PDB file of C-alpha atoms and ligand atoms in Angstrom:
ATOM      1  CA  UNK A   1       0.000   0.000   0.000  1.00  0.00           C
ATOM      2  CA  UNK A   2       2.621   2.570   0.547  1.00  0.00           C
ATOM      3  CA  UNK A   3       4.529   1.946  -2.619  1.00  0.00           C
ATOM      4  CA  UNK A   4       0.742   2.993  -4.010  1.00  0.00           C
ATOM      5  CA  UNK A   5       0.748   6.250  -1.773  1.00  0.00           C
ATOM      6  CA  UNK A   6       4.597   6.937  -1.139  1.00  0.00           C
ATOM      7  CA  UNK A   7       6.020   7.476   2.056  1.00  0.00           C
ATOM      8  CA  UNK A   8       7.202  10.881   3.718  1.00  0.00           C
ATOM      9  CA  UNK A   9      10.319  10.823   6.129  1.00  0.00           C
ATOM     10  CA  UNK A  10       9.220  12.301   9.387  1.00  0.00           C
ATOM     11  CA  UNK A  11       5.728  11.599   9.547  1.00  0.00           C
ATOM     12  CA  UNK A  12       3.463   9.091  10.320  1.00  0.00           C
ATOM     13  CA  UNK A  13       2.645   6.340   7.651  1.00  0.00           C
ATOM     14  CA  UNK A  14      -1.214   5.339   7.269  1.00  0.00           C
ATOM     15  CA  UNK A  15      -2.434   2.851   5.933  1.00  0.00           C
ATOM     16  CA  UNK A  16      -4.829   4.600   3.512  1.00  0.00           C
ATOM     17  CA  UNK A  17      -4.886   7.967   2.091  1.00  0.00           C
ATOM     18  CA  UNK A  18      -4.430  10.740   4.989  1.00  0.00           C
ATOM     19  CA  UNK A  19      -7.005  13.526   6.153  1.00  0.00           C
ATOM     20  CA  UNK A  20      -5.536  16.465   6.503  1.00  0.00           C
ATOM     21  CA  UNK A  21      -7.926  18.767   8.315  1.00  0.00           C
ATOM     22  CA  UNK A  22      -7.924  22.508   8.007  1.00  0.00           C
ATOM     23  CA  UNK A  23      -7.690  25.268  10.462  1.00  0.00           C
ATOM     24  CA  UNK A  24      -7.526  28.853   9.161  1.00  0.00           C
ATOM     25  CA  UNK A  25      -6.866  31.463  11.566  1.00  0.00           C
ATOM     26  CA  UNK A  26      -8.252  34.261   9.302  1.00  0.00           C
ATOM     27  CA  UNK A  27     -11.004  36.422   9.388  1.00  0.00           C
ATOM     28  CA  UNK A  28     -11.148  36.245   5.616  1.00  0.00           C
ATOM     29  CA  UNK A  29     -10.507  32.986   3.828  1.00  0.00           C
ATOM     30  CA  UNK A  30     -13.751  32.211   1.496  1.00  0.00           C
ATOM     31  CA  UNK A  31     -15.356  29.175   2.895  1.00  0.00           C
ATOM     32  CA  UNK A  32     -14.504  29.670   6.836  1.00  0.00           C
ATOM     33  CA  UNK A  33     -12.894  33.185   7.558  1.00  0.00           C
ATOM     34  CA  UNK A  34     -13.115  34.405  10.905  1.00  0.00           C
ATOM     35  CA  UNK A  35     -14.915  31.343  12.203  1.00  0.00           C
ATOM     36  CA  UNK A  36     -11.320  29.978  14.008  1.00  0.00           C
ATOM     37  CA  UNK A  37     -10.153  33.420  14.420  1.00  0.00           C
ATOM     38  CA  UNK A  38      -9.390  33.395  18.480  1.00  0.00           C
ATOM     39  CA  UNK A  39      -6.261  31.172  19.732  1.00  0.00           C
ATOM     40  CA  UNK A  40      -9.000  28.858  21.764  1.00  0.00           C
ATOM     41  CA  UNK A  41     -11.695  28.508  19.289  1.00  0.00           C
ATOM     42  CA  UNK A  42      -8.638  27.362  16.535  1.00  0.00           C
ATOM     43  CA  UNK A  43      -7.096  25.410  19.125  1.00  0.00           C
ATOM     44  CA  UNK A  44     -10.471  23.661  19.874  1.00  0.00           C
ATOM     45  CA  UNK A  45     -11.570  23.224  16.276  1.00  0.00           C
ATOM     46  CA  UNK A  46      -8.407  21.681  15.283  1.00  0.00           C
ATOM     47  CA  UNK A  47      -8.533  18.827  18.291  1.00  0.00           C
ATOM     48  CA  UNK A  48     -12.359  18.614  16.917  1.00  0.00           C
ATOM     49  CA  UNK A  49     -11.076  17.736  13.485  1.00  0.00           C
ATOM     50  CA  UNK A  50      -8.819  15.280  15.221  1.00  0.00           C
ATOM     51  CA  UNK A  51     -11.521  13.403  16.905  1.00  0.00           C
ATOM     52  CA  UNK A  52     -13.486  13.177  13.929  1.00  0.00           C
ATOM     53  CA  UNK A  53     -10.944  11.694  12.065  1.00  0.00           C
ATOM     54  CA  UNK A  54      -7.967  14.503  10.735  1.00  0.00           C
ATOM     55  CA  UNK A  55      -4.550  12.256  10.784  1.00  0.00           C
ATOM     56  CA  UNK A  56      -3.219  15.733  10.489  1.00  0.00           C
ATOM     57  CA  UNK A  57      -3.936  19.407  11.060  1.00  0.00           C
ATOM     58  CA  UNK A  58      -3.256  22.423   8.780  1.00  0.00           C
ATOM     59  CA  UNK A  59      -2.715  25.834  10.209  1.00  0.00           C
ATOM     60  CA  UNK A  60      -2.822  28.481   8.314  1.00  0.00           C
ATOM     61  CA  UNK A  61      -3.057  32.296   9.603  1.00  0.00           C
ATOM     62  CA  UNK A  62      -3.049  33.962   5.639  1.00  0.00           C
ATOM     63  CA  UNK A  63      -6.191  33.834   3.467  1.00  0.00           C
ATOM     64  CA  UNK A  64      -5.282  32.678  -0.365  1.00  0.00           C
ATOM     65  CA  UNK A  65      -8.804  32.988  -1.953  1.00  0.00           C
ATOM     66  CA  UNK A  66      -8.367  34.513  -5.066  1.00  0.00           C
ATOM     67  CA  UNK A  67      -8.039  38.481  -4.455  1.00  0.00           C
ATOM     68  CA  UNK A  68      -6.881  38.266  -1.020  1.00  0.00           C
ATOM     69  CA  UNK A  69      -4.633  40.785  -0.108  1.00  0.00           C
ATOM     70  CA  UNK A  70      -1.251  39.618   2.357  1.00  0.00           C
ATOM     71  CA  UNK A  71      -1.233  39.533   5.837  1.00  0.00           C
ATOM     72  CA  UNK A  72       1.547  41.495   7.655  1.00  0.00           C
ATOM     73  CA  UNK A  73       4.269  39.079   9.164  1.00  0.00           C
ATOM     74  CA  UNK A  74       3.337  39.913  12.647  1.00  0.00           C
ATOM     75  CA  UNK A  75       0.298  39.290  12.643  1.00  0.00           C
ATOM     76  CA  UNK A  76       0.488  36.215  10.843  1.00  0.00           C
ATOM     77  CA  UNK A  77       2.883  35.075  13.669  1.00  0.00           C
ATOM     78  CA  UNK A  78       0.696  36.269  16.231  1.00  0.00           C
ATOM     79  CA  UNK A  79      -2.304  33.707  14.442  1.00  0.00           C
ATOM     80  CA  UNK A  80      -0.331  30.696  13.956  1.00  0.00           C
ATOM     81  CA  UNK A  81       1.977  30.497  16.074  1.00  0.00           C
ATOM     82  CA  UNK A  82       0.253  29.961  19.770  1.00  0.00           C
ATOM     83  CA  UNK A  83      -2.538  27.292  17.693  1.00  0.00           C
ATOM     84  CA  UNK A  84       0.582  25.144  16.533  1.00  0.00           C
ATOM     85  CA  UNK A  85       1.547  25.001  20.142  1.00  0.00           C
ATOM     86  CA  UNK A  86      -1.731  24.190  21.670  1.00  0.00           C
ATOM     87  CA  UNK A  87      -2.498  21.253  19.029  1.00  0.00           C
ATOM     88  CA  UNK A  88       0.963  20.221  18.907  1.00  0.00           C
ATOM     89  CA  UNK A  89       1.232  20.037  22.768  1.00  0.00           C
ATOM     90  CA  UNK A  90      -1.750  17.611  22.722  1.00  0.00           C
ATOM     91  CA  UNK A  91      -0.547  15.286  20.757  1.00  0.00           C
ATOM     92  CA  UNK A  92      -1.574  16.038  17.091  1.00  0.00           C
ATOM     93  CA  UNK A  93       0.249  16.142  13.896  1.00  0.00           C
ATOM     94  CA  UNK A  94       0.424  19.712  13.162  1.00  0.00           C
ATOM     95  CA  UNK A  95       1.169  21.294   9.181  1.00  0.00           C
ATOM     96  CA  UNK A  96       1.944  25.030   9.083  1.00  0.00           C
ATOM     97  CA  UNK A  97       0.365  26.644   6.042  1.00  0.00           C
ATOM     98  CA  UNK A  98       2.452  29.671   5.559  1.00  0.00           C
ATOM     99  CA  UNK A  99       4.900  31.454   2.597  1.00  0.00           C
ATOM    100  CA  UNK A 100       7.112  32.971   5.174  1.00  0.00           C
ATOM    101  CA  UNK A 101      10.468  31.350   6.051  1.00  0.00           C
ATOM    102  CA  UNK A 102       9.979  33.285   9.733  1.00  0.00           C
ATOM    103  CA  UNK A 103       6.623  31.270  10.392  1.00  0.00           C
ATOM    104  CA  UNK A 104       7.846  28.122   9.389  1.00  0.00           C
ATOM    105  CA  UNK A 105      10.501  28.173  11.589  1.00  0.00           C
ATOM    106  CA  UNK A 106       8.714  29.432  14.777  1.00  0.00           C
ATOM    107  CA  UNK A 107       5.782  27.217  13.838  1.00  0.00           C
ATOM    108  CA  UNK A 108       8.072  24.228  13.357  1.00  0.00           C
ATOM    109  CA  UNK A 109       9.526  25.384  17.043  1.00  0.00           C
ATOM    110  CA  UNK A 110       6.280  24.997  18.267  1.00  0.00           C
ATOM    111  CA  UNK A 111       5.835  21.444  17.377  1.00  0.00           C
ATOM    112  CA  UNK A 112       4.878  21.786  13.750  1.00  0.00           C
ATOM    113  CA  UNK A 113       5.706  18.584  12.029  1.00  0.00           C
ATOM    114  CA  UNK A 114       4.999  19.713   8.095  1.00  0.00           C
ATOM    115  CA  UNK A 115       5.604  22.496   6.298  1.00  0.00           C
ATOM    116  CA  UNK A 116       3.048  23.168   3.588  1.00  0.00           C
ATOM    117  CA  UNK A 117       3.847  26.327   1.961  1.00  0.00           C
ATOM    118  CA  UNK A 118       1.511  27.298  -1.224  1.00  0.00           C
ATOM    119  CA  UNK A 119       3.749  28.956  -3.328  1.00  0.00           C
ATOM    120  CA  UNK A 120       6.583  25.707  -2.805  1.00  0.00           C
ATOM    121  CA  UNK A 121       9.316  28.059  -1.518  1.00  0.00           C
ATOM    122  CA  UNK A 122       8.911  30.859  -4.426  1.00  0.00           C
ATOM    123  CA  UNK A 123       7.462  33.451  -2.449  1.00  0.00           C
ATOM    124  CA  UNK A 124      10.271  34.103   0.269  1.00  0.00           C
ATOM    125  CA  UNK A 125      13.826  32.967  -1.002  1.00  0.00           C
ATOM    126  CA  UNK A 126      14.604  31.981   2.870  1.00  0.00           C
ATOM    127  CA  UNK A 127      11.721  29.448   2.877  1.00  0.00           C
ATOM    128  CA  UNK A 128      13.770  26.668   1.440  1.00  0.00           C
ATOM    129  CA  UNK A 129      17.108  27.011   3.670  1.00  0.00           C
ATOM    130  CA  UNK A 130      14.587  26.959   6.327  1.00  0.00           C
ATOM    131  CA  UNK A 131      12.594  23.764   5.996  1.00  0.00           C
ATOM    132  CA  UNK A 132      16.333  22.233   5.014  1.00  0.00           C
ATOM    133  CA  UNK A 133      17.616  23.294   8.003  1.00  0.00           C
ATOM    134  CA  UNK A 134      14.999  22.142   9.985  1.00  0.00           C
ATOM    135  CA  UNK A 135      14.748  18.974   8.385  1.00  0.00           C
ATOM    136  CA  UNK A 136      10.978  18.497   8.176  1.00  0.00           C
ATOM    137  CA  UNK A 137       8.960  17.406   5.181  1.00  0.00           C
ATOM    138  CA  UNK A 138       7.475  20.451   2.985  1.00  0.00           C
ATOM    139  CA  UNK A 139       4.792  20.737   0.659  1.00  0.00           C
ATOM    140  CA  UNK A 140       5.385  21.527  -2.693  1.00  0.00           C
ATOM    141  CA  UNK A 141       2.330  23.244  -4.318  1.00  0.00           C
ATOM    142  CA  UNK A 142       2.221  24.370  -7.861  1.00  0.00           C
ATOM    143  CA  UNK A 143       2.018  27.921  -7.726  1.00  0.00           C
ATOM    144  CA  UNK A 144       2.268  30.623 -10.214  1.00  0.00           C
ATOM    145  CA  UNK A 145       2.015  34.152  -8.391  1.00  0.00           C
ATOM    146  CA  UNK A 146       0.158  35.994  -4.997  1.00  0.00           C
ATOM    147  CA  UNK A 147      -3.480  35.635  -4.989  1.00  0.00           C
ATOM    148  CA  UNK A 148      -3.929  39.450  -5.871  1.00  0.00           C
ATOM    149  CA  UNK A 149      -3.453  38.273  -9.332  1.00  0.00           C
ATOM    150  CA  UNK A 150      -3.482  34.462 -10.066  1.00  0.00           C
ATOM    151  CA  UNK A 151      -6.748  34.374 -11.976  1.00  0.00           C
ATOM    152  CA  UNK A 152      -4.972  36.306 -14.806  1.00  0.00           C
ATOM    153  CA  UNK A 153      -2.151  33.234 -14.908  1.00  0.00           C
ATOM    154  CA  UNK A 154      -4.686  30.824 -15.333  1.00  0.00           C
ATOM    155  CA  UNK A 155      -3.586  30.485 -19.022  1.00  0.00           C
ATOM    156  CA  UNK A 156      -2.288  26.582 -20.036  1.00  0.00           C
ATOM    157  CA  UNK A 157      -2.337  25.211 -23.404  1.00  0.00           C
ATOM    158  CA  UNK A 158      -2.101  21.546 -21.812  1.00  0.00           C
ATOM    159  CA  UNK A 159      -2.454  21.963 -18.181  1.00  0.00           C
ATOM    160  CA  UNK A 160      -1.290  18.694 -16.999  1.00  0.00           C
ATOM    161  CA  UNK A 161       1.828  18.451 -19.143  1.00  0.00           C
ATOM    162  CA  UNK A 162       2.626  22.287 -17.923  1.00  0.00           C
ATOM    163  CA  UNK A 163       1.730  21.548 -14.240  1.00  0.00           C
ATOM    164  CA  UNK A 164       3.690  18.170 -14.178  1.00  0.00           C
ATOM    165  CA  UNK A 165       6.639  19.994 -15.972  1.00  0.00           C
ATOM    166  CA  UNK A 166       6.304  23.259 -13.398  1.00  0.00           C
ATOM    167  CA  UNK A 167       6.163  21.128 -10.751  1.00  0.00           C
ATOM    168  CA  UNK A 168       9.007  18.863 -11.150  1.00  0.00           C
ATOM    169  CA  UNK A 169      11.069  22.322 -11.758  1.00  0.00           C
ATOM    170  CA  UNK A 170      10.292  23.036  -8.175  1.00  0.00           C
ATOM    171  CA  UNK A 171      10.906  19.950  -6.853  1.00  0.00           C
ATOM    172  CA  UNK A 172      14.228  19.742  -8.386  1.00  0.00           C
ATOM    173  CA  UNK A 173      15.065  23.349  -7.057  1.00  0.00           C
ATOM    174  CA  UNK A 174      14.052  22.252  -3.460  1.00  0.00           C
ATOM    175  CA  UNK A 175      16.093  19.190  -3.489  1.00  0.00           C
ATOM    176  CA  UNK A 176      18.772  21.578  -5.228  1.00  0.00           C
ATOM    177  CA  UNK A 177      17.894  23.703  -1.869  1.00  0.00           C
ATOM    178  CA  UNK A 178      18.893  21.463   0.518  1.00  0.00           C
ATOM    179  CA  UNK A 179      15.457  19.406   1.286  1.00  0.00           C
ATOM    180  CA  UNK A 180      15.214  15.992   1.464  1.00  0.00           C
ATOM    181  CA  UNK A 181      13.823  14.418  -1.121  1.00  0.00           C
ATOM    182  CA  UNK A 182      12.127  11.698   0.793  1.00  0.00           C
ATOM    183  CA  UNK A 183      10.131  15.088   2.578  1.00  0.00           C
ATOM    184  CA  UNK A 184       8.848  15.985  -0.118  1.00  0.00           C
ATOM    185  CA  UNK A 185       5.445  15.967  -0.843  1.00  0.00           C
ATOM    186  CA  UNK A 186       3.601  17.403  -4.125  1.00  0.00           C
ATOM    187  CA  UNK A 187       0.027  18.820  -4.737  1.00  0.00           C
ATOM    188  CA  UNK A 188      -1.230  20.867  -8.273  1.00  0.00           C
ATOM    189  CA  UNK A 189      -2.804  23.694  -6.118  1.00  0.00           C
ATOM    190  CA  UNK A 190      -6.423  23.199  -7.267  1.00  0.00           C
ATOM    191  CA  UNK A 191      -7.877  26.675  -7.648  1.00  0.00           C
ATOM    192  CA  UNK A 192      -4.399  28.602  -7.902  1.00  0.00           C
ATOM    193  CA  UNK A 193      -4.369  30.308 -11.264  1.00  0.00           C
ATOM    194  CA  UNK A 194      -6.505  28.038 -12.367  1.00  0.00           C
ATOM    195  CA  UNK A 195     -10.301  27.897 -13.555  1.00  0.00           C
ATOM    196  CA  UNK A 196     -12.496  24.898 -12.867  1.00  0.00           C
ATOM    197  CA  UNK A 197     -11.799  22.890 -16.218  1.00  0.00           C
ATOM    198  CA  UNK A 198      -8.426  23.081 -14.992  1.00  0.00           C
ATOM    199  CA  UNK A 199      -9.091  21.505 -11.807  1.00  0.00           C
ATOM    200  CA  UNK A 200     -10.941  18.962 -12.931  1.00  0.00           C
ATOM    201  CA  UNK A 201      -8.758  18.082 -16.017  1.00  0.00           C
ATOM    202  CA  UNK A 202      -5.675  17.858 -12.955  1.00  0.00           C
ATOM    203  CA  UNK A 203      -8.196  15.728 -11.200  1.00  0.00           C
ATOM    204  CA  UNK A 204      -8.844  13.341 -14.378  1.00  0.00           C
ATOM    205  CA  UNK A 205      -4.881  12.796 -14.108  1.00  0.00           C
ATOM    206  CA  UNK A 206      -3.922  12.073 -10.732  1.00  0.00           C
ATOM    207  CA  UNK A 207      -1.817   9.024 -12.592  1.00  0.00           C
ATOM    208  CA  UNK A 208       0.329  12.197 -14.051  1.00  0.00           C
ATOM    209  CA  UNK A 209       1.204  14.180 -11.498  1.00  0.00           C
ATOM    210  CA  UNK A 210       1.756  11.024  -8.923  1.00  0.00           C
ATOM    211  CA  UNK A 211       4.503   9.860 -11.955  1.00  0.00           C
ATOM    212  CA  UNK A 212       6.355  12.606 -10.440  1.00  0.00           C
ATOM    213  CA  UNK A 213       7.582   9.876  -7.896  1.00  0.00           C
ATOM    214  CA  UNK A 214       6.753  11.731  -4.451  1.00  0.00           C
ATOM    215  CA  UNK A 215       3.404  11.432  -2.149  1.00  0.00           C
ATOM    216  CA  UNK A 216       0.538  13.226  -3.804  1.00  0.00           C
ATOM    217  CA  UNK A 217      -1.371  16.145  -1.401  1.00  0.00           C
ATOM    218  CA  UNK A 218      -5.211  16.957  -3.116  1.00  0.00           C
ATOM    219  CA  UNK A 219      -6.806  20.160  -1.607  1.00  0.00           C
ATOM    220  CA  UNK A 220     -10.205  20.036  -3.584  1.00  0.00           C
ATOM    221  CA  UNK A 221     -12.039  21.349  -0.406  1.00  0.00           C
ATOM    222  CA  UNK A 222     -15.223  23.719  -1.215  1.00  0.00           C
ATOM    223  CA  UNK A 223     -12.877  25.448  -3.988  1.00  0.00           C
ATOM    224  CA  UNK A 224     -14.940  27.009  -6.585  1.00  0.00           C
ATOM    225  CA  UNK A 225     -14.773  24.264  -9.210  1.00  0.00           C
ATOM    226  CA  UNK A 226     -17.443  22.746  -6.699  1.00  0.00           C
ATOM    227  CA  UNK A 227     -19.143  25.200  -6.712  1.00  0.00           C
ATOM    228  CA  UNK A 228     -19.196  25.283 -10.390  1.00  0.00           C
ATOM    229  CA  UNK A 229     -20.270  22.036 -11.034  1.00  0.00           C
ATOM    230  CA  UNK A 230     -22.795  22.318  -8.626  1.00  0.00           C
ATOM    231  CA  UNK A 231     -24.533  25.503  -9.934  1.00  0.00           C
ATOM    232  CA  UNK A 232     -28.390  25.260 -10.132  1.00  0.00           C
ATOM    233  CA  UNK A 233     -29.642  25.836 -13.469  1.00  0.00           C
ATOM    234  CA  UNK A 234     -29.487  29.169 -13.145  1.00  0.00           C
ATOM    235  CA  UNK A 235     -25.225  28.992 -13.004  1.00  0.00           C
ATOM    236  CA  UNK A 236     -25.655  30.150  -9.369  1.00  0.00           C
ATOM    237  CA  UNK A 237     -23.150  28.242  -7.549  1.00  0.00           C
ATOM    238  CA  UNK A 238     -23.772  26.871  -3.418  1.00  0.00           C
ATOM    239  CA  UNK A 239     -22.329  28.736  -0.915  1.00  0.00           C
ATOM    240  CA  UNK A 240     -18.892  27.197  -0.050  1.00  0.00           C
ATOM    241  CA  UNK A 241     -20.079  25.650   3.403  1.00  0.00           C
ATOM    242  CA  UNK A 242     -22.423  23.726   1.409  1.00  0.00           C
ATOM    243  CA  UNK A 243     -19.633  21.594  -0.941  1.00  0.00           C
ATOM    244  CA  UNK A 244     -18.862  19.423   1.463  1.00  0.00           C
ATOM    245  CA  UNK A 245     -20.985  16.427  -0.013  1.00  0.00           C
ATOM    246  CA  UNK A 246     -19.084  17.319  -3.204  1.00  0.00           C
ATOM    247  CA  UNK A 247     -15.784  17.665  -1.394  1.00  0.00           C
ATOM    248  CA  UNK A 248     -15.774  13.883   0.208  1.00  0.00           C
ATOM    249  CA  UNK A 249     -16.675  12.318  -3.004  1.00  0.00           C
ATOM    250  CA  UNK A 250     -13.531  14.127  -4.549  1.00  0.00           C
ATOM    251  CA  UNK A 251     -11.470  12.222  -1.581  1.00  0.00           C
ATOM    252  CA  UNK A 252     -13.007   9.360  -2.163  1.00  0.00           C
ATOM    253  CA  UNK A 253     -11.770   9.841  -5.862  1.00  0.00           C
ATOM    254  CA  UNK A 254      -8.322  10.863  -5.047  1.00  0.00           C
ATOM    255  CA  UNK A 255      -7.786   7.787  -2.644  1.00  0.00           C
ATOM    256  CA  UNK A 256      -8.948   5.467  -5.058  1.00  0.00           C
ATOM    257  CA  UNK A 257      -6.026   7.096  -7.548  1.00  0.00           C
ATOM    258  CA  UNK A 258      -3.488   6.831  -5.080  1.00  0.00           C
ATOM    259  CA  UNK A 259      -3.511  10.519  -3.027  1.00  0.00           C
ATOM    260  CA  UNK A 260      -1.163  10.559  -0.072  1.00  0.00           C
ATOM    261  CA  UNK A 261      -3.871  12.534   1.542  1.00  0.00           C
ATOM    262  CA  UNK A 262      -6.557  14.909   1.273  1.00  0.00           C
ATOM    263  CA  UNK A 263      -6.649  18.646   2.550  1.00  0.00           C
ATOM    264  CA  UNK A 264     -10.333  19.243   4.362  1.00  0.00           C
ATOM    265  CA  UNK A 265     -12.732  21.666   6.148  1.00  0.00           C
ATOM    266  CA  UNK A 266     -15.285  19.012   7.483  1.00  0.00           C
ATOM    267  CA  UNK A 267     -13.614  15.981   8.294  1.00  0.00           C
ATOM    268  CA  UNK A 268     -16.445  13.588   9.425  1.00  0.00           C
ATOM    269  CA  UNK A 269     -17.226  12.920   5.749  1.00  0.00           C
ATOM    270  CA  UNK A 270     -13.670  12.885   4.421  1.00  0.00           C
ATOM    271  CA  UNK A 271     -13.111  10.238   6.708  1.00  0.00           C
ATOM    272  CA  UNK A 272     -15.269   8.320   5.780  1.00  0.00           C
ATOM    273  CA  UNK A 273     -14.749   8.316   2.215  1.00  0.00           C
ATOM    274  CA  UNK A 274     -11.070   7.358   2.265  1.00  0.00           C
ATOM    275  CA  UNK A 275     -11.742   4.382   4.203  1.00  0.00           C
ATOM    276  CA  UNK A 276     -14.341   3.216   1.963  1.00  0.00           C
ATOM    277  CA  UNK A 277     -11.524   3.828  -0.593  1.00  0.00           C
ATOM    278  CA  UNK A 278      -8.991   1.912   1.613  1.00  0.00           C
ATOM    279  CA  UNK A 279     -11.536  -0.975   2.030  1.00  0.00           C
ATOM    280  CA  UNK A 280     -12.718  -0.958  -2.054  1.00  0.00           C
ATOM    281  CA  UNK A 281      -8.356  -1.409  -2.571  1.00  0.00           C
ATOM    282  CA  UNK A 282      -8.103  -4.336   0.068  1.00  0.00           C
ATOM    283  CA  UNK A 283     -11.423  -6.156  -1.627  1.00  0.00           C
ATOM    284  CA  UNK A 284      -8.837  -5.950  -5.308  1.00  0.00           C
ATOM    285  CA  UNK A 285      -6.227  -7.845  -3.496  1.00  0.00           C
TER     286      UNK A 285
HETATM  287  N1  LIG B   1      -5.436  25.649  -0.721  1.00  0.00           N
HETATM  288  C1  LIG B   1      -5.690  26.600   0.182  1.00  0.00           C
HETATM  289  C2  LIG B   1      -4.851  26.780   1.294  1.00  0.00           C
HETATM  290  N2  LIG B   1      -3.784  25.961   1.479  1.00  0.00           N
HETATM  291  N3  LIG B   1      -2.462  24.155   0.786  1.00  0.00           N
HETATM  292  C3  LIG B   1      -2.195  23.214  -0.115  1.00  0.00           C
HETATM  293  N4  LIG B   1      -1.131  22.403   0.064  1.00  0.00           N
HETATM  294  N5  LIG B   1      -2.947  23.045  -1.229  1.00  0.00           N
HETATM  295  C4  LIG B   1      -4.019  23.824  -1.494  1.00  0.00           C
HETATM  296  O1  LIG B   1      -4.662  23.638  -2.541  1.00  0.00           O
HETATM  297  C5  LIG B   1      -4.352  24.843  -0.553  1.00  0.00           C
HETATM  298  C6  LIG B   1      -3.530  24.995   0.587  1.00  0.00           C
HETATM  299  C7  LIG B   1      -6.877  27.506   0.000  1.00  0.00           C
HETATM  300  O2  LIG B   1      -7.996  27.010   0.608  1.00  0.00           O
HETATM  301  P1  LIG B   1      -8.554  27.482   2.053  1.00  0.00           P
HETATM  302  O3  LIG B   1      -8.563  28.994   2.042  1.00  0.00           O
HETATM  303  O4  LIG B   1      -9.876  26.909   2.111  1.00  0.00           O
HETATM  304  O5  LIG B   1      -7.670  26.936   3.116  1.00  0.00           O
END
């Protein structure tokens, strides 16, 4: 099974694709902002997500919806930081969502055990050294510039063969870097310069992007291109807080090709679904 999902140095191995549960300390991000905003109400929403299921918890203290302006270094400190510590210190596997080098570190400190940075070490040039130096696994996401702007880069004339090729450019320049390449993990950062038949043409080739040869991160969670394909006939799409129906039959989907693990708001579902995958595998044999 884990010559199906990969392995990551550092972190726990499961036997079936991982939930990674999500807890953004923002007031802004665009399916949960401001909901997890306090230390305690992050701190107790992440060991929620854990009880329900999450074999790992993402904290993240910057909004990336599309148009979201950056959050000031202090203050994203001041966000993350103190939740890392409070999850960390009870015993869960903590992931620090972050593009600074400065948060990593402190949140790694703290008891962070993954660093999943969105724009895969482009957006601060220290990011790299850092995670190397620190020796944890890292996230490589494919990225192509700050959320102020991404929809305008959403321009691909094969999307897969240019997200597979962008990708392995950064994963060669992190290993180049100093990272481990047995911490590496990869994910085609659904919804990041990209439109929905982008998504969902990445998500027809999972095979693709897992020939890159490292564990495969899918963060489909209540992103637009759910919300597009669940528009009413009227192209209205659902609020984001209702995709979660949508966003457990994409785990389900990514287990079954092979994700490492899946990157979640509700977890209950998500759960669920990737150990109906896990049991589906076992029945094959
Ligand atoms: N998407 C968001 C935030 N962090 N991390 C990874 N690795 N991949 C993603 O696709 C990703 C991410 C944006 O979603 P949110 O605002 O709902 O957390």
């Amino acid at each position: 099974m884990s010559t199906l999902r990969g392995v990551v140095a550092g972190l726990p191995q499961w036997d079936r694709c991982a939930v990674m549960g999500v807890v953004n300390v923002t007031p802004d991000s665009f399916s949960d902002g401001g909901l997890w905003f306090d230390t305690g109400a992050a701190v107790k929403h992440g060991l929620e997500l854990a009880a329900e299921g999450a074999d790992l918890v993402d904290v993240g203290g910057e909004s990336t919806r599309p148009g979201a302006p950056r959050v000031d270094e202090a203050e994203e400190l001041r966000r993350v930081v103190p939740v890392v510590r409070g999850l960390a210190s009870e015993g869960v596997v903590v992931s620090v969502d972050t593009m600074r080098a400065s948060v990593a570190e402190q949140a790694v400190a703290a008891g962070a055990a993954l660093v999943n940075d969105v724009s895969g070490g482009l957006a601060d040039p220290a990011m790299v050294p850092a995670v190397a130096d620190a020796g944890v696994p890292f996230v490589v996401m494919h990225w192509r510039g700050f959320s102020e702007d991404m929809n305008s880069r959403a321009v691909y004339a094969d999307v897969v063969g240019e997200v597979v090729g962008e990708l392995r450019q950064r994963m060669d320049a992190v290993v180049t870097g100093g990272v481990a390449p047995e911490r590496i993990v990869i994910d085609p950062g659904l919804g990041f310069a990209k439109g929905a038949e982008h998504d969902l043409a990445l998500l027809a080739r999972l095979d693709a992007l897992r020939a890159l040869g490292r564990p495969l991160l899918v963060a489909a969670s209540r992103k637009r291109f759910l919300g597009r394909v669940l528009a009413g006939a009227d192209g209205s799409p659902p609020p984001a807080r209702e995709r979660d129906a949508a966003t457990a039959a994409v785990s389900a989907i990514s287990a079954r090709e092979g994700a490492w693990a899946v990157r979640v708001h509700e977890v209950r579902a998500t759960a669920d679904a990737v150990r109906v995958a896990r049991a589906v595998e076992g029945a094959a044999g």
